[in-house]
Amino acid sequence: QSVLTQPPSVSAAPGQKVTISCSGSSSNIGNNYVSWYQQLPGTAPKLLIYENVKRPSGIPDRFSGSKSGTSATLGITGLQTGDEADYYCETWDSSLSAGIFGTGTKVTV
Amino acid sequence: QVQLQESGPRLVKPSGTLSLTCAVSGDSISNSNWWTWVRQPPGKGLEWIGEVFHTGKTYYIPSLKSRVTISADKSKNHFSLTLNSLTAADTALYYCVRNSGNSKFDYWGQGTLVTVSS
């Protein structure tokens, strides 16, 4: 079972903004980088954010990441219907010596 | 362009062993990346299984550590997953992934569904 907690779902109208939280502890988020992934229905996850705030080339600046203490947040502005997907945070857990994913959040536009 | 492709049996019997291979193209297993396996039970979330460096160094999720082995074959430029003592709970879509450092999972295979059933 995951030790990174995300809200099960968030929703907003097209053009609006949503934020997705990822809550952990000092053994994971508090001392390691966080990445975020978008999983469209029936497809493999796609990297959106890495090292807390960085976007890979090709990811629009509508997607943003932040981290404070033992929590991280993914923000999506200018929501589009194509953003409807599941979103996962991920980090390393130093106590487990293993990677861990968040519980996942379904975004509905 | 980096590409990863999983291969292996799609149906495995309970108590049996799952063996998957991930062929890597466009990159060398010997480069400074970690090679990771992630799974996703039908309708559920992602689970990190473990990863291997080309030196053979591995890390595994504690809940699976007694049943899992991940290895890298530099000569074939692929890495593998072995999971034994299977139960229905191991039925999942298995992804192989490149971790280019600091949890940056930048390339994913398409995933292969493995069903554990008699």
Short mmCIF file of C-alpha atoms in Angstrom, two decimals:
data_model
loop_
_atom_site.label_atom_id
_atom_site.label_comp_id
_atom_site.label_asym_id
_atom_site.label_seq_id
_atom_site.Cartn_x
_atom_site.Cartn_y
_atom_site.Cartn_z
CA GLN A 1 0.00 0.00 0.00
CA SER A 2 1.18 3.49 -0.90
CA VAL A 3 2.44 5.93 1.71
CA LEU A 4 1.85 8.87 -0.63
CA THR A 5 -1.71 10.14 -0.31
CA GLN A 6 -3.53 11.89 -3.13
CA PRO A 7 -7.20 12.92 -3.40
CA PRO A 8 -9.14 10.26 -5.34
CA SER A 9 -10.61 12.81 -7.73
CA VAL A 10 -10.72 16.48 -8.66
CA SER A 11 -12.81 18.25 -11.25
CA ALA A 12 -13.20 21.65 -12.85
CA ALA A 13 -14.66 23.27 -15.94
CA PRO A 14 -12.68 23.77 -19.14
CA GLY A 15 -10.28 26.68 -18.84
CA GLN A 16 -10.20 26.51 -15.05
CA LYS A 17 -7.39 25.36 -12.75
CA VAL A 18 -6.97 22.31 -10.54
CA THR A 19 -4.34 21.36 -8.00
CA ILE A 20 -3.51 17.83 -6.90
CA SER A 21 -1.79 17.26 -3.59
CA CYS A 22 0.60 14.46 -2.70
CA SER A 23 1.21 14.01 1.00
CA GLY A 24 4.11 11.99 2.37
CA SER A 25 6.69 12.08 5.13
CA SER A 26 10.27 13.01 5.88
CA SER A 27 11.50 9.63 4.65
CA ASN A 28 10.13 10.23 1.17
CA ILE A 29 8.92 13.62 -0.11
CA GLY A 30 10.68 15.51 2.68
CA ASN A 31 14.13 14.45 1.51
CA ASN A 32 13.80 13.32 -2.10
CA TYR A 33 12.72 14.64 -5.47
CA VAL A 34 9.11 14.26 -6.60
CA SER A 35 7.94 13.47 -10.12
CA TRP A 36 4.45 13.50 -11.60
CA TYR A 37 2.87 11.29 -14.28
CA GLN A 38 -0.22 11.55 -16.45
CA GLN A 39 -1.94 8.33 -17.50
CA LEU A 40 -4.52 8.73 -20.23
CA PRO A 41 -7.04 5.87 -20.52
CA GLY A 42 -5.48 2.75 -21.97
CA THR A 43 -1.99 4.18 -22.24
CA ALA A 44 1.30 4.05 -20.38
CA PRO A 45 2.05 6.83 -17.89
CA LYS A 46 3.82 9.92 -19.21
CA LEU A 47 6.32 12.07 -17.33
CA LEU A 48 4.96 15.55 -16.61
CA ILE A 49 7.20 16.95 -13.87
CA TYR A 50 10.54 15.80 -12.46
CA GLU A 51 12.82 17.05 -9.71
CA ASN A 52 9.81 18.74 -8.09
CA VAL A 53 9.39 21.58 -10.59
CA LYS A 54 11.00 20.75 -13.96
CA ARG A 55 9.07 20.00 -17.13
CA PRO A 56 10.43 17.72 -19.87
CA SER A 57 10.54 19.21 -23.34
CA GLY A 58 7.14 19.11 -24.96
CA ILE A 59 5.16 19.46 -21.72
CA PRO A 60 3.22 22.75 -21.79
CA ASP A 61 3.68 25.29 -19.03
CA ARG A 62 0.05 24.76 -18.06
CA PHE A 63 1.48 21.98 -15.91
CA SER A 64 3.50 23.00 -12.86
CA GLY A 65 4.96 21.33 -9.81
CA SER A 66 5.91 22.49 -6.36
CA LYS A 67 7.07 21.00 -3.09
CA SER A 68 6.94 22.19 0.49
CA GLY A 69 8.08 20.09 3.40
CA THR A 70 6.52 16.64 3.14
CA SER A 71 3.94 17.55 0.49
CA ALA A 72 4.02 18.19 -3.23
CA THR A 73 1.47 19.72 -5.57
CA LEU A 74 0.71 19.44 -9.26
CA GLY A 75 -1.12 22.35 -10.83
CA ILE A 76 -2.93 22.32 -14.15
CA THR A 77 -4.20 25.60 -15.57
CA GLY A 78 -6.35 26.24 -18.65
CA LEU A 79 -7.96 22.82 -18.30
CA GLN A 80 -8.76 20.98 -21.50
CA THR A 81 -10.87 17.90 -22.09
CA GLY A 82 -7.68 16.16 -23.19
CA ASP A 83 -6.35 16.55 -19.63
CA GLU A 84 -8.90 14.02 -18.35
CA ALA A 85 -6.64 11.31 -16.98
CA ASP A 86 -5.22 9.74 -13.85
CA TYR A 87 -2.29 11.56 -12.26
CA TYR A 88 0.33 10.02 -9.98
CA CYS A 89 3.12 11.46 -7.87
CA GLU A 90 6.28 9.41 -7.26
CA THR A 91 9.37 9.68 -5.11
CA TRP A 92 12.05 7.62 -3.41
CA ASP A 93 11.51 6.43 0.14
CA SER A 94 14.79 6.36 2.05
CA SER A 95 13.39 4.12 4.81
CA LEU A 96 12.12 1.51 2.37
CA SER A 97 15.04 1.97 -0.05
CA ALA A 98 12.42 1.79 -2.78
CA GLY A 99 10.38 3.97 -5.07
CA ILE A 100 6.77 4.69 -4.24
CA PHE A 101 3.82 6.03 -6.22
CA GLY A 102 0.96 8.06 -4.86
CA THR A 103 -2.55 6.63 -4.69
CA GLY A 104 -3.53 8.43 -7.89
CA THR A 105 -6.02 11.19 -8.72
CA LYS A 106 -8.62 11.15 -11.46
CA VAL A 107 -9.08 14.54 -13.11
CA THR A 108 -12.45 15.24 -14.70
CA VAL A 109 -12.96 18.25 -16.95
CA GLN B 1 14.58 7.69 -29.81
CA VAL B 2 14.63 5.44 -26.78
CA GLN B 3 12.18 2.54 -26.91
CA LEU B 4 11.40 -0.19 -24.42
CA GLN B 5 9.48 -3.35 -25.27
CA GLU B 6 8.27 -5.96 -22.81
CA SER B 7 7.98 -9.61 -23.76
CA GLY B 8 7.05 -12.82 -22.00
CA PRO B 9 4.15 -15.18 -21.24
CA ARG B 10 0.77 -13.55 -20.78
CA LEU B 11 -0.78 -16.37 -18.75
CA VAL B 12 0.91 -18.00 -15.78
CA LYS B 13 -0.41 -20.56 -13.31
CA PRO B 14 -0.82 -19.90 -9.58
CA SER B 15 2.32 -20.78 -7.60
CA GLY B 16 4.28 -20.47 -10.83
CA THR B 17 6.92 -18.00 -11.96
CA LEU B 18 6.54 -14.86 -14.06
CA SER B 19 9.44 -14.02 -16.34
CA LEU B 20 9.48 -10.85 -18.42
CA THR B 21 12.18 -9.25 -20.52
CA CYS B 22 12.48 -5.62 -21.56
CA ALA B 23 14.40 -4.96 -24.77
CA VAL B 24 15.97 -1.51 -24.87
CA SER B 25 16.75 0.34 -28.11
CA GLY B 26 18.13 3.83 -28.61
CA ASP B 27 20.11 3.66 -25.36
CA SER B 28 22.60 1.36 -23.73
CA ILE B 29 21.87 -0.55 -20.54
CA SER B 30 25.44 0.33 -19.58
CA ASN B 31 24.73 4.06 -19.42
CA SER B 32 24.04 5.82 -16.13
CA ASN B 33 20.35 5.00 -15.87
CA TRP B 34 18.35 2.75 -13.61
CA TRP B 35 16.07 0.21 -15.30
CA THR B 36 12.79 -0.19 -13.49
CA TRP B 37 9.71 -2.42 -13.39
CA VAL B 38 6.32 -0.96 -12.47
CA ARG B 39 3.00 -2.82 -12.37
CA GLN B 40 -0.66 -1.86 -12.35
CA PRO B 41 -3.42 -4.29 -11.36
CA PRO B 42 -6.56 -3.89 -13.49
CA GLY B 43 -8.42 -0.76 -12.44
CA LYS B 44 -5.88 0.12 -9.75
CA GLY B 45 -2.88 2.37 -9.25
CA LEU B 46 0.80 2.09 -10.09
CA GLU B 47 3.19 0.02 -7.99
CA TRP B 48 6.96 0.34 -8.17
CA ILE B 49 8.48 -3.16 -8.12
CA GLY B 50 12.22 -2.61 -8.32
CA GLU B 51 15.14 -1.47 -10.43
CA VAL B 52 18.61 -2.47 -11.57
CA PHE B 53 21.79 -0.60 -12.52
CA HIS B 54 24.14 -2.04 -15.11
CA THR B 55 26.59 -2.95 -12.33
CA GLY B 56 23.98 -5.37 -11.02
CA LYS B 57 22.97 -3.22 -8.07
CA THR B 58 19.28 -3.64 -7.33
CA TYR B 59 16.54 -2.24 -5.14
CA TYR B 60 13.18 -3.91 -4.51
CA ILE B 61 9.93 -2.95 -2.83
CA PRO B 62 10.00 -4.72 0.58
CA SER B 63 6.61 -6.37 0.09
CA LEU B 64 7.91 -8.30 -2.94
CA LYS B 65 11.59 -8.62 -2.05
CA SER B 66 11.40 -12.30 -1.12
CA ARG B 67 9.83 -13.22 -4.49
CA VAL B 68 11.43 -10.90 -7.05
CA THR B 69 14.66 -10.71 -9.02
CA ILE B 70 15.60 -8.02 -11.54
CA SER B 71 18.71 -8.40 -13.64
CA ALA B 72 20.44 -6.65 -16.54
CA ASP B 73 22.11 -8.29 -19.55
CA LYS B 74 24.52 -5.84 -21.13
CA SER B 75 25.36 -8.15 -24.02
CA LYS B 76 21.71 -8.27 -25.10
CA ASN B 77 20.88 -4.73 -23.97
CA HIS B 78 17.88 -5.89 -22.02
CA PHE B 79 16.77 -6.32 -18.45
CA SER B 80 14.48 -8.86 -16.88
CA LEU B 81 11.95 -9.42 -14.13
CA THR B 82 11.33 -12.71 -12.37
CA LEU B 83 8.53 -13.05 -9.81
CA ASN B 84 7.80 -16.40 -8.21
CA SER B 85 5.11 -17.97 -6.00
CA LEU B 86 2.43 -16.19 -7.99
CA THR B 87 -1.14 -15.59 -6.84
CA ALA B 88 -4.10 -13.90 -8.49
CA ALA B 89 -3.00 -10.67 -6.79
CA ASP B 90 -0.01 -10.57 -9.14
CA THR B 91 -2.29 -10.20 -12.17
CA ALA B 92 -1.35 -6.81 -13.58
CA LEU B 93 -0.10 -4.74 -16.46
CA TYR B 94 3.70 -4.82 -16.15
CA TYR B 95 5.71 -1.86 -17.46
CA CYS B 96 9.44 -1.57 -17.97
CA VAL B 97 10.73 1.96 -17.49
CA ARG B 98 13.94 3.97 -17.78
CA ASN B 99 14.81 6.01 -14.69
CA SER B 100 17.34 8.61 -15.77
CA GLY B 101 17.94 9.66 -12.20
CA ASN B 102 16.09 11.24 -9.28
CA SER B 103 12.87 9.35 -10.08
CA LYS B 104 12.74 10.73 -13.62
CA PHE B 105 10.86 7.89 -15.35
CA ASP B 106 11.17 9.30 -18.84
CA TYR B 107 10.65 6.30 -21.11
CA TRP B 108 8.02 3.59 -20.62
CA GLY B 109 7.26 0.39 -22.45
CA GLN B 110 3.71 -0.09 -23.69
CA GLY B 111 3.07 -2.58 -20.89
CA THR B 112 2.19 -6.25 -20.98
CA LEU B 113 -0.79 -7.78 -19.19
CA VAL B 114 0.10 -10.87 -17.21
CA THR B 115 -2.77 -12.95 -15.87
CA VAL B 116 -2.29 -15.47 -13.08
CA SER B 117 -4.90 -18.19 -13.51
CA SER B 118 -5.18 -21.93 -13.72
#
